[in-house]
Tab-separated table of C-alpha atoms in Angstrom:
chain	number	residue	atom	x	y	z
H	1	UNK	CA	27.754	6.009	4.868
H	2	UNK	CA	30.863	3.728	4.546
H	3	UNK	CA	32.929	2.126	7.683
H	4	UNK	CA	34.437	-0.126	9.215
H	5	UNK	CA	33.328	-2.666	12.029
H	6	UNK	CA	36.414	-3.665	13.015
H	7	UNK	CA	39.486	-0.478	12.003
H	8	UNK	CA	41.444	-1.977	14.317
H	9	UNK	CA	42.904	-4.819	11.956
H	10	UNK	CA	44.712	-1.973	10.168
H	11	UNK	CA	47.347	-2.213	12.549
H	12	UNK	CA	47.994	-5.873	10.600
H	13	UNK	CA	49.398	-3.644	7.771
H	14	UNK	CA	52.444	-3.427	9.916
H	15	UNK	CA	53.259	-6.905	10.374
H	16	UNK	CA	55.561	-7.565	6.859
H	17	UNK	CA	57.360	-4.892	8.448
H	18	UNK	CA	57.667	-6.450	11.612
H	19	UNK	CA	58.959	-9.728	10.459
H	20	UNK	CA	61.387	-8.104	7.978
H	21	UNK	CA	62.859	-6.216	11.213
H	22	UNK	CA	62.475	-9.210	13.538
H	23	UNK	CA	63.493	-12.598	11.394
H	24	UNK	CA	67.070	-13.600	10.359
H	25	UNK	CA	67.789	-12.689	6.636
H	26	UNK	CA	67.805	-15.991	4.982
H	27	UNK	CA	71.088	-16.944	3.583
H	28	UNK	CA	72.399	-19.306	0.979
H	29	UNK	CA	76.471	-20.664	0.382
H	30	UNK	CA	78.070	-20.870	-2.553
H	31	UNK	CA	80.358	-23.610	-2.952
H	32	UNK	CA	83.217	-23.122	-5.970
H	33	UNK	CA	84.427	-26.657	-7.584
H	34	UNK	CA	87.820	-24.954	-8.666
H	35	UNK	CA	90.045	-22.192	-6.456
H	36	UNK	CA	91.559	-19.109	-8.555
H	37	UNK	CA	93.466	-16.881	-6.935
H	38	UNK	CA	92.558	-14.293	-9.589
H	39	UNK	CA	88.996	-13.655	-8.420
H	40	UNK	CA	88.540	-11.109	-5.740
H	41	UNK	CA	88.088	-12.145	-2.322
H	42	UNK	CA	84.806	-10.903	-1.976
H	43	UNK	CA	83.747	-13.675	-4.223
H	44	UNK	CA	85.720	-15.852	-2.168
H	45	UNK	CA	83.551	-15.143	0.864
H	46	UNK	CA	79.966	-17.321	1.126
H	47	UNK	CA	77.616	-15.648	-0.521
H	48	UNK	CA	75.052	-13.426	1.546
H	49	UNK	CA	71.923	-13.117	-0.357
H	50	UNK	CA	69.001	-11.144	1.870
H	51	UNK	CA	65.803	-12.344	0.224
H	52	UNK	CA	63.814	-10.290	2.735
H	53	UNK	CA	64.998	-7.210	1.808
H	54	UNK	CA	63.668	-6.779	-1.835
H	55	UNK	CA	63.760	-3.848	-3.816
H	56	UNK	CA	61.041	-1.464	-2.996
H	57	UNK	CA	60.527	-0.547	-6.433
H	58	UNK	CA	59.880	-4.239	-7.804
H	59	UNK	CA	56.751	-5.221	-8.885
H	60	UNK	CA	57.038	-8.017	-6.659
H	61	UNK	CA	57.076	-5.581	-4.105
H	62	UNK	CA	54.423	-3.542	-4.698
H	63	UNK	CA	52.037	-6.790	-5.596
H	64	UNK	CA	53.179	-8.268	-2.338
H	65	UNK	CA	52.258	-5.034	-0.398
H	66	UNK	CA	49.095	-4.558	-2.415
H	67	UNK	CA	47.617	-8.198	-1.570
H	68	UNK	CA	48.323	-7.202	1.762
H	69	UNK	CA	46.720	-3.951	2.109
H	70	UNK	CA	43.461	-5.605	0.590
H	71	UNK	CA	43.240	-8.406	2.713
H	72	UNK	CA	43.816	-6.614	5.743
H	73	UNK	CA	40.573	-4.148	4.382
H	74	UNK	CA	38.829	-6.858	4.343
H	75	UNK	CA	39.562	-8.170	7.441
H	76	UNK	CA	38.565	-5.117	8.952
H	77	UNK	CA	34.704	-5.658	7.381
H	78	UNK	CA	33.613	-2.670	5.634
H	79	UNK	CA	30.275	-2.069	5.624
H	80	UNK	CA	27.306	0.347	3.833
H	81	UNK	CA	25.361	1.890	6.406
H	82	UNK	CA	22.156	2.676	5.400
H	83	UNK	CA	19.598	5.587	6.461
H	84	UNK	CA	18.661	5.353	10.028
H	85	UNK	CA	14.870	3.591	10.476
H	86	UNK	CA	12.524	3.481	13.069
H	87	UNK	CA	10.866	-0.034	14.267
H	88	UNK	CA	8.470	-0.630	16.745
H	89	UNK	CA	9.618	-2.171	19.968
H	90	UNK	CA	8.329	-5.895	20.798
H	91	UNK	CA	5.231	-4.757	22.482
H	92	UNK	CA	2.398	-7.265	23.685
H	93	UNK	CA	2.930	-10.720	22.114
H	94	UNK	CA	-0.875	-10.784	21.039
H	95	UNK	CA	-2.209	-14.470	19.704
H	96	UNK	CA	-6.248	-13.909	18.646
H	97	UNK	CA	-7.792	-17.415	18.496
H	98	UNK	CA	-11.127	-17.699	15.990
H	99	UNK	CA	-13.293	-20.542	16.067
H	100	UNK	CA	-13.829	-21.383	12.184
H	101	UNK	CA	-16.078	-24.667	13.361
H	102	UNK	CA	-19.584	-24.836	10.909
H	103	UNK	CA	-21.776	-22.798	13.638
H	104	UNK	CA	-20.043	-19.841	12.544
H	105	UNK	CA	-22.363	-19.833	9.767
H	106	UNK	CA	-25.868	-19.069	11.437
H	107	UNK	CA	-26.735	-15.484	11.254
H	108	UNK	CA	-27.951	-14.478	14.549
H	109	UNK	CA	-25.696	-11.045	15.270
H	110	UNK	CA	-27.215	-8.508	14.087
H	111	UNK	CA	-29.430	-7.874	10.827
H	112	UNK	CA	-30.351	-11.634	9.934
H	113	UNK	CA	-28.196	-11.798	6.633
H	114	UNK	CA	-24.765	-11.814	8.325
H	115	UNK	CA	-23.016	-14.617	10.152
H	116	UNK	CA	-21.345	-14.899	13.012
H	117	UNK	CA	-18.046	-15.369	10.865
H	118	UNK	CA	-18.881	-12.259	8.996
H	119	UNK	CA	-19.298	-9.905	12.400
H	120	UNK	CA	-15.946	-11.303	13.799
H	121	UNK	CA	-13.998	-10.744	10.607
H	122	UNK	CA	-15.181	-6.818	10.558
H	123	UNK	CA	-14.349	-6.477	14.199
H	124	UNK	CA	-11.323	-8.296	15.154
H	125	UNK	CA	-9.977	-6.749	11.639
H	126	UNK	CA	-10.677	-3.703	13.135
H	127	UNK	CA	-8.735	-4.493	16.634
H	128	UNK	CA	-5.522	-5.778	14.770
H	129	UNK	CA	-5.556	-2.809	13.241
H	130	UNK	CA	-5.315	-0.502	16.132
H	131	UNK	CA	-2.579	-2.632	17.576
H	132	UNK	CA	0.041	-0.889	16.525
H	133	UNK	CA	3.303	-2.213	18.155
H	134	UNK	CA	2.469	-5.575	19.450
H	135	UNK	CA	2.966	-8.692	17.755
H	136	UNK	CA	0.218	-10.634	16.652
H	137	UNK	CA	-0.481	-13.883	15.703
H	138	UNK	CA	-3.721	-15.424	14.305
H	139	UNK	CA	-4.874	-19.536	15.364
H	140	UNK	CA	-7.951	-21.082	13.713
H	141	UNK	CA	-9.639	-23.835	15.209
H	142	UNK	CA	-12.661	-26.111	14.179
H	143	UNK	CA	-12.444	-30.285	14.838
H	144	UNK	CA	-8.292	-29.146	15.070
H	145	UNK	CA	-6.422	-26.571	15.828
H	146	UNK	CA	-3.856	-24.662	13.183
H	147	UNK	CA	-1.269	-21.536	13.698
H	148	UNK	CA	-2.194	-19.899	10.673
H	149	UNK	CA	0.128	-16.897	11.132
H	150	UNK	CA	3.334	-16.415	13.436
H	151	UNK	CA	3.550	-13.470	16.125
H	152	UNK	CA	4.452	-10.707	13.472
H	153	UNK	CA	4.268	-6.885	13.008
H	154	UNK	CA	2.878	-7.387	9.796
H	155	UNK	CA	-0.940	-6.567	10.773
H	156	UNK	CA	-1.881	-6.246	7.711
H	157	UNK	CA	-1.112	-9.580	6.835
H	158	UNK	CA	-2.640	-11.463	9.880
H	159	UNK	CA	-5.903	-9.353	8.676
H	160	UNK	CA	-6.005	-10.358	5.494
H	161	UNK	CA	-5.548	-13.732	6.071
H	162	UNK	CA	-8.298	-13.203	9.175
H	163	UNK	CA	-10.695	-11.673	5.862
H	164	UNK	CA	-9.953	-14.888	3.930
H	165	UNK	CA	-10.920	-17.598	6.460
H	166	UNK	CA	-13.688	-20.053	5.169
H	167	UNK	CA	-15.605	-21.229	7.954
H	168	UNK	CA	-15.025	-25.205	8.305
H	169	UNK	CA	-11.326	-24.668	6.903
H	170	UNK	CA	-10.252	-26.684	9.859
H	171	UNK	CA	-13.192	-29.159	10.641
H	172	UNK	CA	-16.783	-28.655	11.740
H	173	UNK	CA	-16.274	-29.228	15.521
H	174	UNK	CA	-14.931	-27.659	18.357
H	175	UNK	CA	-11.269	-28.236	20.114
H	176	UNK	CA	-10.991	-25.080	22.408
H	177	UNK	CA	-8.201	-27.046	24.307
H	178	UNK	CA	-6.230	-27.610	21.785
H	179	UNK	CA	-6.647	-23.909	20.388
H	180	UNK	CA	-4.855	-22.886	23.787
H	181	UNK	CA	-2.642	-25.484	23.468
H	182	UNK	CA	-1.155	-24.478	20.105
H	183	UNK	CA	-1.084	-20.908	21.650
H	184	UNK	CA	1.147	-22.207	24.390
H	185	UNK	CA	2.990	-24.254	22.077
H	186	UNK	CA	4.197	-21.025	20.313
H	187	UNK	CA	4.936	-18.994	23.002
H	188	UNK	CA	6.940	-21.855	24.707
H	189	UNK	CA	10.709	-20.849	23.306
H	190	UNK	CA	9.878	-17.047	23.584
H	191	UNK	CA	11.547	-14.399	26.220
H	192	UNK	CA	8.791	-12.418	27.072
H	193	UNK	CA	7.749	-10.183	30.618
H	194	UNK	CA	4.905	-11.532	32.794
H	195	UNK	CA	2.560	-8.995	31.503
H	196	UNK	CA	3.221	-9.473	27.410
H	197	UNK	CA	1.708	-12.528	26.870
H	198	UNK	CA	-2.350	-12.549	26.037
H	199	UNK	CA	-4.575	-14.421	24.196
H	200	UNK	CA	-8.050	-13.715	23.092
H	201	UNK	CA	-10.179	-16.957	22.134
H	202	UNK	CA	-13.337	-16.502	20.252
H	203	UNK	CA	-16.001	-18.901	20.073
H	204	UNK	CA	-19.441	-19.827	19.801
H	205	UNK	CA	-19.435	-23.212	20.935
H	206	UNK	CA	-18.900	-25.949	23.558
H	207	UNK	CA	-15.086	-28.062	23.724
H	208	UNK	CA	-16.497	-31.219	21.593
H	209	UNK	CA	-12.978	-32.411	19.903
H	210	UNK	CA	-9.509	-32.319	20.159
H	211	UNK	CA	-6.675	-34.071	22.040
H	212	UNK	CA	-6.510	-31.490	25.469
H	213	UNK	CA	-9.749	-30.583	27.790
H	214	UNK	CA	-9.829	-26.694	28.327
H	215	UNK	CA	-9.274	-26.516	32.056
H	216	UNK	CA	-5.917	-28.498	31.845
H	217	UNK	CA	-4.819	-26.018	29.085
H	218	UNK	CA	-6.026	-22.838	31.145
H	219	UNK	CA	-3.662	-24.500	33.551
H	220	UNK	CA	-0.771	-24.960	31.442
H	221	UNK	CA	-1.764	-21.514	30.052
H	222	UNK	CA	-1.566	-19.994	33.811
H	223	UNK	CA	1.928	-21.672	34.579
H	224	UNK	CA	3.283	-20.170	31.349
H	225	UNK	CA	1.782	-16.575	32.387
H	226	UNK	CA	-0.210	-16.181	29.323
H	227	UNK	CA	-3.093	-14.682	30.011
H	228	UNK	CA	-6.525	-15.823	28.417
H	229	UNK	CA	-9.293	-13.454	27.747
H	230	UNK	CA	-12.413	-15.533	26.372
H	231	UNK	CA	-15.360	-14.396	24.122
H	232	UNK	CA	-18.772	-16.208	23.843
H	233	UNK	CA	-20.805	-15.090	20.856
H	234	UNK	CA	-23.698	-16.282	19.925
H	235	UNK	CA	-27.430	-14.182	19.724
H	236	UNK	CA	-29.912	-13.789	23.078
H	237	UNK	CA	-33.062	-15.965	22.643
H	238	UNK	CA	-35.946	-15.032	20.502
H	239	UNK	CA	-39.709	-15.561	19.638
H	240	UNK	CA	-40.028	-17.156	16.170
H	241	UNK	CA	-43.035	-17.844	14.324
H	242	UNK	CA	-43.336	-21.598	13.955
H	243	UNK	CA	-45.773	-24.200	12.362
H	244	UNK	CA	-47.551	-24.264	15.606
H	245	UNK	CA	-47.358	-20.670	16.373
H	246	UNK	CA	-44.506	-18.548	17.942
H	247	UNK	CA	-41.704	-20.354	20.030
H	248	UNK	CA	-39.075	-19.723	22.076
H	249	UNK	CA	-35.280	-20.376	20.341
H	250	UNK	CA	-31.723	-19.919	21.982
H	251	UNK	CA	-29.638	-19.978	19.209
H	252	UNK	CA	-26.542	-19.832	21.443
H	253	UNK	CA	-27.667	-22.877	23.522
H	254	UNK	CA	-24.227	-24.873	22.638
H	255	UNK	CA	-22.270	-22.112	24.150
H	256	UNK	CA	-20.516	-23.246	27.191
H	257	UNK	CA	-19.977	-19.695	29.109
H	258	UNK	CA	-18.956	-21.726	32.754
H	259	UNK	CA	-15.731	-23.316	31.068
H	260	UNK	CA	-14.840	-20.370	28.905
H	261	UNK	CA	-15.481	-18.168	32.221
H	262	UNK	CA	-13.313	-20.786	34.225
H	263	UNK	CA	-10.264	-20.810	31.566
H	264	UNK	CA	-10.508	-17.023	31.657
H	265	UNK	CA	-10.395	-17.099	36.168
H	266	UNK	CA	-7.855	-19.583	35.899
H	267	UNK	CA	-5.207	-17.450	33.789
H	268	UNK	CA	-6.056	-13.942	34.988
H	269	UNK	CA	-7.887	-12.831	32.288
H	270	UNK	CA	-11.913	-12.000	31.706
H	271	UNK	CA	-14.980	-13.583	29.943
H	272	UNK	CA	-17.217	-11.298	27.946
H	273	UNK	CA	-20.289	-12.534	26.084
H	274	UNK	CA	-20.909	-10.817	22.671
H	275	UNK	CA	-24.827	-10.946	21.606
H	276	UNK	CA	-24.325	-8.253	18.362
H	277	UNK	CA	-21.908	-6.775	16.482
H	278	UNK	CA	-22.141	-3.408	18.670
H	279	UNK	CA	-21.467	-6.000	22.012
H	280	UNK	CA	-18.169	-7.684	20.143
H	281	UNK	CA	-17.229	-3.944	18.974
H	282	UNK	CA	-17.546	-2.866	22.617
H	283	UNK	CA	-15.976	-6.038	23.989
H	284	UNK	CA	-12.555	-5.321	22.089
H	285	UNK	CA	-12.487	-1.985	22.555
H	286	UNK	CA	-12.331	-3.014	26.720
H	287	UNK	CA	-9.600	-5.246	25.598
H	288	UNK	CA	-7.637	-2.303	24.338
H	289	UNK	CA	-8.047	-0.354	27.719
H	290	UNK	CA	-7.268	-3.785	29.679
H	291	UNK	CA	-4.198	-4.550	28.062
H	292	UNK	CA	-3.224	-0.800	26.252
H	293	UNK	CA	-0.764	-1.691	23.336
H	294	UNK	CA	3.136	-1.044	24.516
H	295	UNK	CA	4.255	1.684	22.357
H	296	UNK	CA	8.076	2.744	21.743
H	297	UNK	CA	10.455	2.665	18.794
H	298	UNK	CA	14.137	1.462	18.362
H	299	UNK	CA	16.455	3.328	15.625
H	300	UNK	CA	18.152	0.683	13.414
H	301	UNK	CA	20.412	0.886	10.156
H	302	UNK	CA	20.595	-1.357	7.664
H	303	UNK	CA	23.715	-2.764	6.635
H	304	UNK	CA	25.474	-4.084	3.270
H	305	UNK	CA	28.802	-6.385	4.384
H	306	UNK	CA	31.169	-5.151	1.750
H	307	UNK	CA	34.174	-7.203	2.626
H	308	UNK	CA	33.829	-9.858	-0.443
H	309	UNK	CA	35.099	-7.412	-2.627
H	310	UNK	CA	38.683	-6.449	-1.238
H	311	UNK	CA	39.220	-9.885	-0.319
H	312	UNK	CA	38.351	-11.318	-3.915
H	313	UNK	CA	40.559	-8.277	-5.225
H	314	UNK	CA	42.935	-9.584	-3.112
H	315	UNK	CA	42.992	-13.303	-3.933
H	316	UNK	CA	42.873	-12.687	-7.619
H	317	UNK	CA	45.658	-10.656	-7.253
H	318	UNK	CA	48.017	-13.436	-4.984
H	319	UNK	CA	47.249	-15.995	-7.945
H	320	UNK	CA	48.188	-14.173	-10.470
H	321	UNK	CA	50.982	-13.199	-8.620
H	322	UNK	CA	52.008	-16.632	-8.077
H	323	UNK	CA	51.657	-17.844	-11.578
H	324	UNK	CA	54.245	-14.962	-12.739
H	325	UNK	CA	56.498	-15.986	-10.516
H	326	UNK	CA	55.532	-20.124	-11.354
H	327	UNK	CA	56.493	-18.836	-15.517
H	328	UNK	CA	59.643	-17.026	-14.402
H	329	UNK	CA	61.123	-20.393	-12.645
């Protein structure tokens, strides 16, 4: 549909008109070197020459008038309005952060074969998925910590990207502080409610590098009101058949559940432990009924600024114009 933002500048079209009816013709005296009493005596008066009142009909006129009209169209900014579309409201502002560090690789959730990596790709895929109007974002930490994607809407996207992580991609180690830290870093110049803010860290390991312990960031965390919920994962201990017979193993010995329970106390939010895949699937499923995604819509239309045309139209026009009238003097 076509319009105009601003209609009002039409009444500009009436300003020639204005200073024609307002200003002083302009006026010019003709000064004869020799007298004759033969010539009439209205060429004896000055000569009156009104240059503002030019023939309607001219083609200076009309060019005049036409370079008007299209500037003042394009002062008043027409526009293409496009079909009316639908976009989700900002809901939650959502950050998930996965701990890439080399332990991910031991395959203790579930069937033997698949790693820990594996199980929280296929899960947390699944949750971004259902999160249909929040923004999410997606940080990966190992020895450092790295904002891989940007709060978006584009789930899709952040799971892909989730899908395509390489375990060790950002060291072999563990900076849980600093994951937080980046978190709170990105949410820093953001307007966002009390309750929008949450982040979700994921790992199966103890802080062991990085620039920021993980109680001072749960406290920085807390005075920016985001909201940590924490997830240990890692298998319960098992009897396995060793050289000298069967043994007890706990392959989730690094985990360190009384910080990750602390950061979660600290900032409101809740530490679950995640032994299996079915325990993570259950665990983020809670998550959904703890903080239920904000749904709502907003009706937008695109818009094409059409504006550049009438006003090049219009300054083509004035120069060529000009460069008659430059040819005719």
């Amino acid at each position: 549909m076509f319009n105009f933002a601003w209609p009002w500048m039409f009444l500009l079209l009436f300003l020639p008109w204005l200073v024609r009816r307002l200003l002083p013709p302009a006026t010019t005296i003709s000064q004869g070197v020799l007298f004759a009493p033969f010539i009439s005596t209205e060429q004896e008066k000055p000569a009156t020459k009104r240059f503002s009142r030019l023939p309607l009909r001219s083609v200076r006129t009309w060019g005049l008038l036409f370079c008007w009209l299209l500037l003042v169209a394009a002062a008043a900014r027409p526009q293409w309005l496009g079909k009316e579309t639908e976009l989700p409201e900002t809901g939650r502002n959502l950050i998930l952060a996965v701990d890439v560090s080399g332990s991910m690789e031991i395959a203790d959730m579930g069937d033997g074969r698949t790693n820990r990596m594996e199980v929280v790709k296929q899960v947390a895929g699944d949750f971004i998925r259902r999160r249909e109007g929040d923004r999410i974002g997606l940080i990966l930490f190992g020895s450092e910590a790295y904002q891989q994607t940007p709060l978006t809407f584009d789930h899709a996207t952040v799971a892909s990207l989730l899908q395509d992580t390489v375990i060790g991609i950002a060291g072999r180690e563990t900076a849980i502080g600093d994951a937080i830290g980046m978190a709170i870093k990105h949410l820093k110049h953001l307007q966002y409610a009390e309750e929008d803010a949450v982040l979700v860290l994921l790992t199966d390991g103890a802080n062991n590098a990085g620039h920021v312990q993980p109680r001072k960031a749960a406290e920085l965390a807390a005075q920016q009101k985001l909201r940590i919920y924490t997830i240990g994962v890692g298998g319960d201990p098992r009897q396995v058949q060793g050289f000298f017979g069967m043994r007890m193993i706990n392959p989730a010995s690094d985990l360190d559940e009384e910080t990750l329970q602390a950061i979660a106390d600290l900032t409101g939010g809740q530490y679950f432990r995640a032994m299996d895949k079915d325990t993570l699937q259950a665990i983020y499923g809670q998550l959904d009924e703890l903080e239920p995604t904000l749904k709502g819509n907003r009706v937008v239309r695109p818009t094409d600024e059409l504006f550049i045309w009438p006003l090049g139209f219009g300054l083509i026009m004035s120069f060529l114009l000009a460069l008659r009238w430059w040819k005719m003097g």
